[in-house]
Structures are given as structure tokens and as C-alpha cells.
Amino acid sequence: LEALIGLRLELNSIELVSKLTQFIPRPFLHRYIDHIITAARSASDAQAARQVRLVCVMLTNLLRMKTLGEQELFQESTLGHELQSFCLEFTRVKEAAALYQLLRSLDPAAEGTADAPVEVLSDA
């Protein structure tokens, strides 16, 4: 499992971990998510948008398939808030804005504010 954390942030490695999520321990999944968020944040400008997109699509899928749940994100850890922060950092990426909205809808502390729109900023 440790070797998976050392993999570069690419479509193949994200697909592999996504397929293995039901078999890997939660603490490892959280560490992997931290790893890919850090990798996306430190990517060069040319690669950043693509990597953020990959991370957001994977996380959205984990949430929609209920692999990651509300309690796990917001009550048992700070992962949900860390993910929201990541999404806000990259609001210019459409997938990050969509993931932020999804996370807000799951966050019990944000009750009543989940429908507030997030503006997608363009690089134009």
C-alpha cells in the first residue's frame, strides 16, 4: 500500500486506487487523498488544472458511491474541511467548484448554505 502513495498523480494511479477503495483501510485512503491534494497544489501551472480535475473527479466519485461519507468527512476527521479548502483554492476549475458544492451539501455545519453558488473563475 505504501507504494501507492509514492506513485505520481496520474490518471492510471487514481483509477487504481479508486478501484481498490473497498479493500484498503480508511487511514490509508485518507493519506492517499492528502498525498494527491498536495501533489495537485504543488504542480506546475501547466499541469495544475489537469491534476486538480483528476483529484476532484475521483473525490466526487467516492462521495457519490458513498465510499466517503458525511460522518467520516466532517465528524470523524477534518478531511471534509480540508477538501473544501482545496476546492476554494481552485475555483477556476469547474470540477473543483462542483465538488465544493457537493461537500457543502454534506457538511452539517453548513446547513442552509449549501445552495449558495460558487462562481467559477476563468483564466481568460
PDB file of C-alpha atoms in Angstrom:
ATOM      1  CA  LEU A   1       0.000   0.000   0.000  1.00  0.00           C
ATOM      2  CA  GLU A   2       2.818   2.408   0.754  1.00  0.00           C
ATOM      3  CA  ALA A   3       3.958   2.106  -2.861  1.00  0.00           C
ATOM      4  CA  LEU A   4       0.627   3.581  -3.997  1.00  0.00           C
ATOM      5  CA  ILE A   5       1.332   6.773  -2.082  1.00  0.00           C
ATOM      6  CA  GLY A   6       4.637   7.107  -3.902  1.00  0.00           C
ATOM      7  CA  LEU A   7       3.007   6.978  -7.336  1.00  0.00           C
ATOM      8  CA  ARG A   8       2.848  10.154  -9.381  1.00  0.00           C
ATOM      9  CA  LEU A   9      -0.519  11.842  -9.694  1.00  0.00           C
ATOM     10  CA  GLU A  10      -1.752  10.438 -12.989  1.00  0.00           C
ATOM     11  CA  LEU A  11      -4.981   9.017 -14.337  1.00  0.00           C
ATOM     12  CA  ASN A  12      -3.734   5.415 -14.050  1.00  0.00           C
ATOM     13  CA  SER A  13      -2.743   5.697 -10.383  1.00  0.00           C
ATOM     14  CA  ILE A  14      -6.010   7.422  -9.456  1.00  0.00           C
ATOM     15  CA  GLU A  15      -8.029   4.762 -11.280  1.00  0.00           C
ATOM     16  CA  LEU A  16      -6.093   2.028  -9.495  1.00  0.00           C
ATOM     17  CA  VAL A  17      -6.725   3.465  -6.033  1.00  0.00           C
ATOM     18  CA  SER A  18     -10.378   4.154  -6.912  1.00  0.00           C
ATOM     19  CA  LYS A  19     -10.862   0.505  -7.802  1.00  0.00           C
ATOM     20  CA  LEU A  20      -9.155  -0.623  -4.595  1.00  0.00           C
ATOM     21  CA  THR A  21     -11.028   1.659  -2.180  1.00  0.00           C
ATOM     22  CA  GLN A  22     -13.281  -1.087  -0.876  1.00  0.00           C
ATOM     23  CA  PHE A  23     -10.231  -3.195   0.037  1.00  0.00           C
ATOM     24  CA  ILE A  24      -7.906  -0.634   1.598  1.00  0.00           C
ATOM     25  CA  PRO A  25      -8.008   0.690   5.169  1.00  0.00           C
ATOM     26  CA  ARG A  26      -9.584   4.104   5.754  1.00  0.00           C
ATOM     27  CA  PRO A  27      -6.445   5.672   7.258  1.00  0.00           C
ATOM     28  CA  PHE A  28      -4.567   4.772   4.079  1.00  0.00           C
ATOM     29  CA  LEU A  29      -7.306   6.245   1.875  1.00  0.00           C
ATOM     30  CA  HIS A  30      -7.136   9.486   3.865  1.00  0.00           C
ATOM     31  CA  ARG A  31      -3.335   9.572   3.494  1.00  0.00           C
ATOM     32  CA  TYR A  32      -3.655   8.955  -0.241  1.00  0.00           C
ATOM     33  CA  ILE A  33      -6.165  11.801  -0.549  1.00  0.00           C
ATOM     34  CA  ASP A  34      -3.777  14.088   1.367  1.00  0.00           C
ATOM     35  CA  HIS A  35      -0.979  12.994  -0.982  1.00  0.00           C
ATOM     36  CA  ILE A  36      -2.870  13.728  -4.202  1.00  0.00           C
ATOM     37  CA  ILE A  37      -4.098  17.083  -2.882  1.00  0.00           C
ATOM     38  CA  THR A  38      -0.526  18.055  -2.027  1.00  0.00           C
ATOM     39  CA  ALA A  39       0.674  16.886  -5.440  1.00  0.00           C
ATOM     40  CA  ALA A  40      -2.013  18.907  -7.240  1.00  0.00           C
ATOM     41  CA  ARG A  41      -1.213  22.010  -5.192  1.00  0.00           C
ATOM     42  CA  SER A  42       2.486  21.775  -5.985  1.00  0.00           C
ATOM     43  CA  ALA A  43       2.052  21.034  -9.700  1.00  0.00           C
ATOM     44  CA  SER A  44       3.416  23.424 -12.276  1.00  0.00           C
ATOM     45  CA  ASP A  45       0.893  25.827 -13.777  1.00  0.00           C
ATOM     46  CA  ALA A  46       0.767  23.781 -16.976  1.00  0.00           C
ATOM     47  CA  GLN A  47      -0.226  20.621 -15.076  1.00  0.00           C
ATOM     48  CA  ALA A  48      -2.175  22.099 -12.146  1.00  0.00           C
ATOM     49  CA  ALA A  49      -5.616  22.349 -13.784  1.00  0.00           C
ATOM     50  CA  ARG A  50      -5.417  18.793 -15.141  1.00  0.00           C
ATOM     51  CA  GLN A  51      -4.303  17.368 -11.809  1.00  0.00           C
ATOM     52  CA  VAL A  52      -6.938  19.297  -9.868  1.00  0.00           C
ATOM     53  CA  ARG A  53      -9.532  17.958 -12.304  1.00  0.00           C
ATOM     54  CA  LEU A  54      -8.323  14.371 -11.739  1.00  0.00           C
ATOM     55  CA  VAL A  55      -8.419  14.756  -7.958  1.00  0.00           C
ATOM     56  CA  CYS A  56     -11.883  16.332  -7.987  1.00  0.00           C
ATOM     57  CA  VAL A  57     -13.374  13.694 -10.290  1.00  0.00           C
ATOM     58  CA  MET A  58     -12.002  10.906  -8.091  1.00  0.00           C
ATOM     59  CA  LEU A  59     -13.298  12.511  -4.894  1.00  0.00           C
ATOM     60  CA  THR A  60     -16.694  13.232  -6.440  1.00  0.00           C
ATOM     61  CA  ASN A  61     -16.972   9.580  -7.442  1.00  0.00           C
ATOM     62  CA  LEU A  62     -16.006   8.430  -3.934  1.00  0.00           C
ATOM     63  CA  LEU A  63     -18.706  10.666  -2.471  1.00  0.00           C
ATOM     64  CA  ARG A  64     -21.401   9.678  -4.959  1.00  0.00           C
ATOM     65  CA  MET A  65     -20.671   5.970  -4.451  1.00  0.00           C
ATOM     66  CA  LYS A  66     -20.798   6.595  -0.672  1.00  0.00           C
ATOM     67  CA  THR A  67     -17.243   5.308  -0.280  1.00  0.00           C
ATOM     68  CA  LEU A  68     -16.617   8.500   1.686  1.00  0.00           C
ATOM     69  CA  GLY A  69     -19.482   9.558   3.904  1.00  0.00           C
ATOM     70  CA  GLU A  70     -20.628  12.645   5.768  1.00  0.00           C
ATOM     71  CA  GLN A  71     -19.685  11.285   9.180  1.00  0.00           C
ATOM     72  CA  GLU A  72     -16.231  10.223   8.009  1.00  0.00           C
ATOM     73  CA  LEU A  73     -15.585  13.609   6.400  1.00  0.00           C
ATOM     74  CA  PHE A  74     -16.956  16.008   8.980  1.00  0.00           C
ATOM     75  CA  GLN A  75     -17.358  14.219  12.308  1.00  0.00           C
ATOM     76  CA  GLU A  76     -14.522  11.700  12.494  1.00  0.00           C
ATOM     77  CA  SER A  77     -11.876  13.842  10.799  1.00  0.00           C
ATOM     78  CA  THR A  78     -11.169  17.234   9.292  1.00  0.00           C
ATOM     79  CA  LEU A  79     -10.889  15.784   5.797  1.00  0.00           C
ATOM     80  CA  GLY A  80     -14.127  17.395   4.609  1.00  0.00           C
ATOM     81  CA  HIS A  81     -12.946  20.865   5.581  1.00  0.00           C
ATOM     82  CA  GLU A  82      -9.539  20.253   4.021  1.00  0.00           C
ATOM     83  CA  LEU A  83     -11.260  19.232   0.788  1.00  0.00           C
ATOM     84  CA  GLN A  84     -13.426  22.357   0.855  1.00  0.00           C
ATOM     85  CA  SER A  85     -10.317  24.487   1.278  1.00  0.00           C
ATOM     86  CA  PHE A  86      -8.674  22.716  -1.667  1.00  0.00           C
ATOM     87  CA  CYS A  87     -11.732  23.338  -3.847  1.00  0.00           C
ATOM     88  CA  LEU A  88     -11.838  27.025  -2.939  1.00  0.00           C
ATOM     89  CA  GLU A  89      -8.174  27.323  -3.886  1.00  0.00           C
ATOM     90  CA  PHE A  90      -9.008  26.127  -7.401  1.00  0.00           C
ATOM     91  CA  THR A  91     -12.456  27.596  -8.063  1.00  0.00           C
ATOM     92  CA  ARG A  92     -11.393  28.379 -11.632  1.00  0.00           C
ATOM     93  CA  VAL A  93     -11.581  24.617 -12.301  1.00  0.00           C
ATOM     94  CA  LYS A  94     -15.182  23.603 -12.958  1.00  0.00           C
ATOM     95  CA  GLU A  95     -14.825  20.213 -11.243  1.00  0.00           C
ATOM     96  CA  ALA A  96     -13.453  21.848  -8.078  1.00  0.00           C
ATOM     97  CA  ALA A  97     -16.446  24.198  -7.887  1.00  0.00           C
ATOM     98  CA  ALA A  98     -18.830  21.255  -8.348  1.00  0.00           C
ATOM     99  CA  LEU A  99     -17.031  19.210  -5.666  1.00  0.00           C
ATOM    100  CA  TYR A 100     -17.200  22.176  -3.300  1.00  0.00           C
ATOM    101  CA  GLN A 101     -20.979  22.374  -3.758  1.00  0.00           C
ATOM    102  CA  LEU A 102     -21.291  18.644  -3.108  1.00  0.00           C
ATOM    103  CA  LEU A 103     -19.157  18.902   0.046  1.00  0.00           C
ATOM    104  CA  ARG A 104     -21.193  21.864   1.308  1.00  0.00           C
ATOM    105  CA  SER A 105     -24.374  19.841   0.866  1.00  0.00           C
ATOM    106  CA  LEU A 106     -22.886  17.120   3.099  1.00  0.00           C
ATOM    107  CA  ASP A 107     -21.421  19.421   5.760  1.00  0.00           C
ATOM    108  CA  PRO A 108     -23.736  19.586   8.782  1.00  0.00           C
ATOM    109  CA  ALA A 109     -22.119  22.886   9.847  1.00  0.00           C
ATOM    110  CA  ALA A 110     -23.118  24.457   6.514  1.00  0.00           C
ATOM    111  CA  GLU A 111     -26.798  23.657   6.888  1.00  0.00           C
ATOM    112  CA  GLY A 112     -28.861  26.179   4.940  1.00  0.00           C
ATOM    113  CA  THR A 113     -25.902  27.496   2.938  1.00  0.00           C
ATOM    114  CA  ALA A 114     -25.386  24.579   0.551  1.00  0.00           C
ATOM    115  CA  ASP A 115     -27.340  26.293  -2.200  1.00  0.00           C
ATOM    116  CA  ALA A 116     -25.118  29.367  -2.227  1.00  0.00           C
ATOM    117  CA  PRO A 117     -23.489  29.437  -5.658  1.00  0.00           C
ATOM    118  CA  VAL A 118     -19.760  29.254  -6.174  1.00  0.00           C
ATOM    119  CA  GLU A 119     -18.529  31.357  -9.040  1.00  0.00           C
ATOM    120  CA  VAL A 120     -16.249  29.560 -11.464  1.00  0.00           C
ATOM    121  CA  LEU A 121     -13.449  31.958 -12.351  1.00  0.00           C
ATOM    122  CA  SER A 122     -12.000  31.806 -15.822  1.00  0.00           C
ATOM    123  CA  ASP A 123      -8.358  32.253 -16.702  1.00  0.00           C
ATOM    124  CA  ALA A 124      -9.248  34.451 -19.663  1.00  0.00           C
TER     125      ALA A 124
END
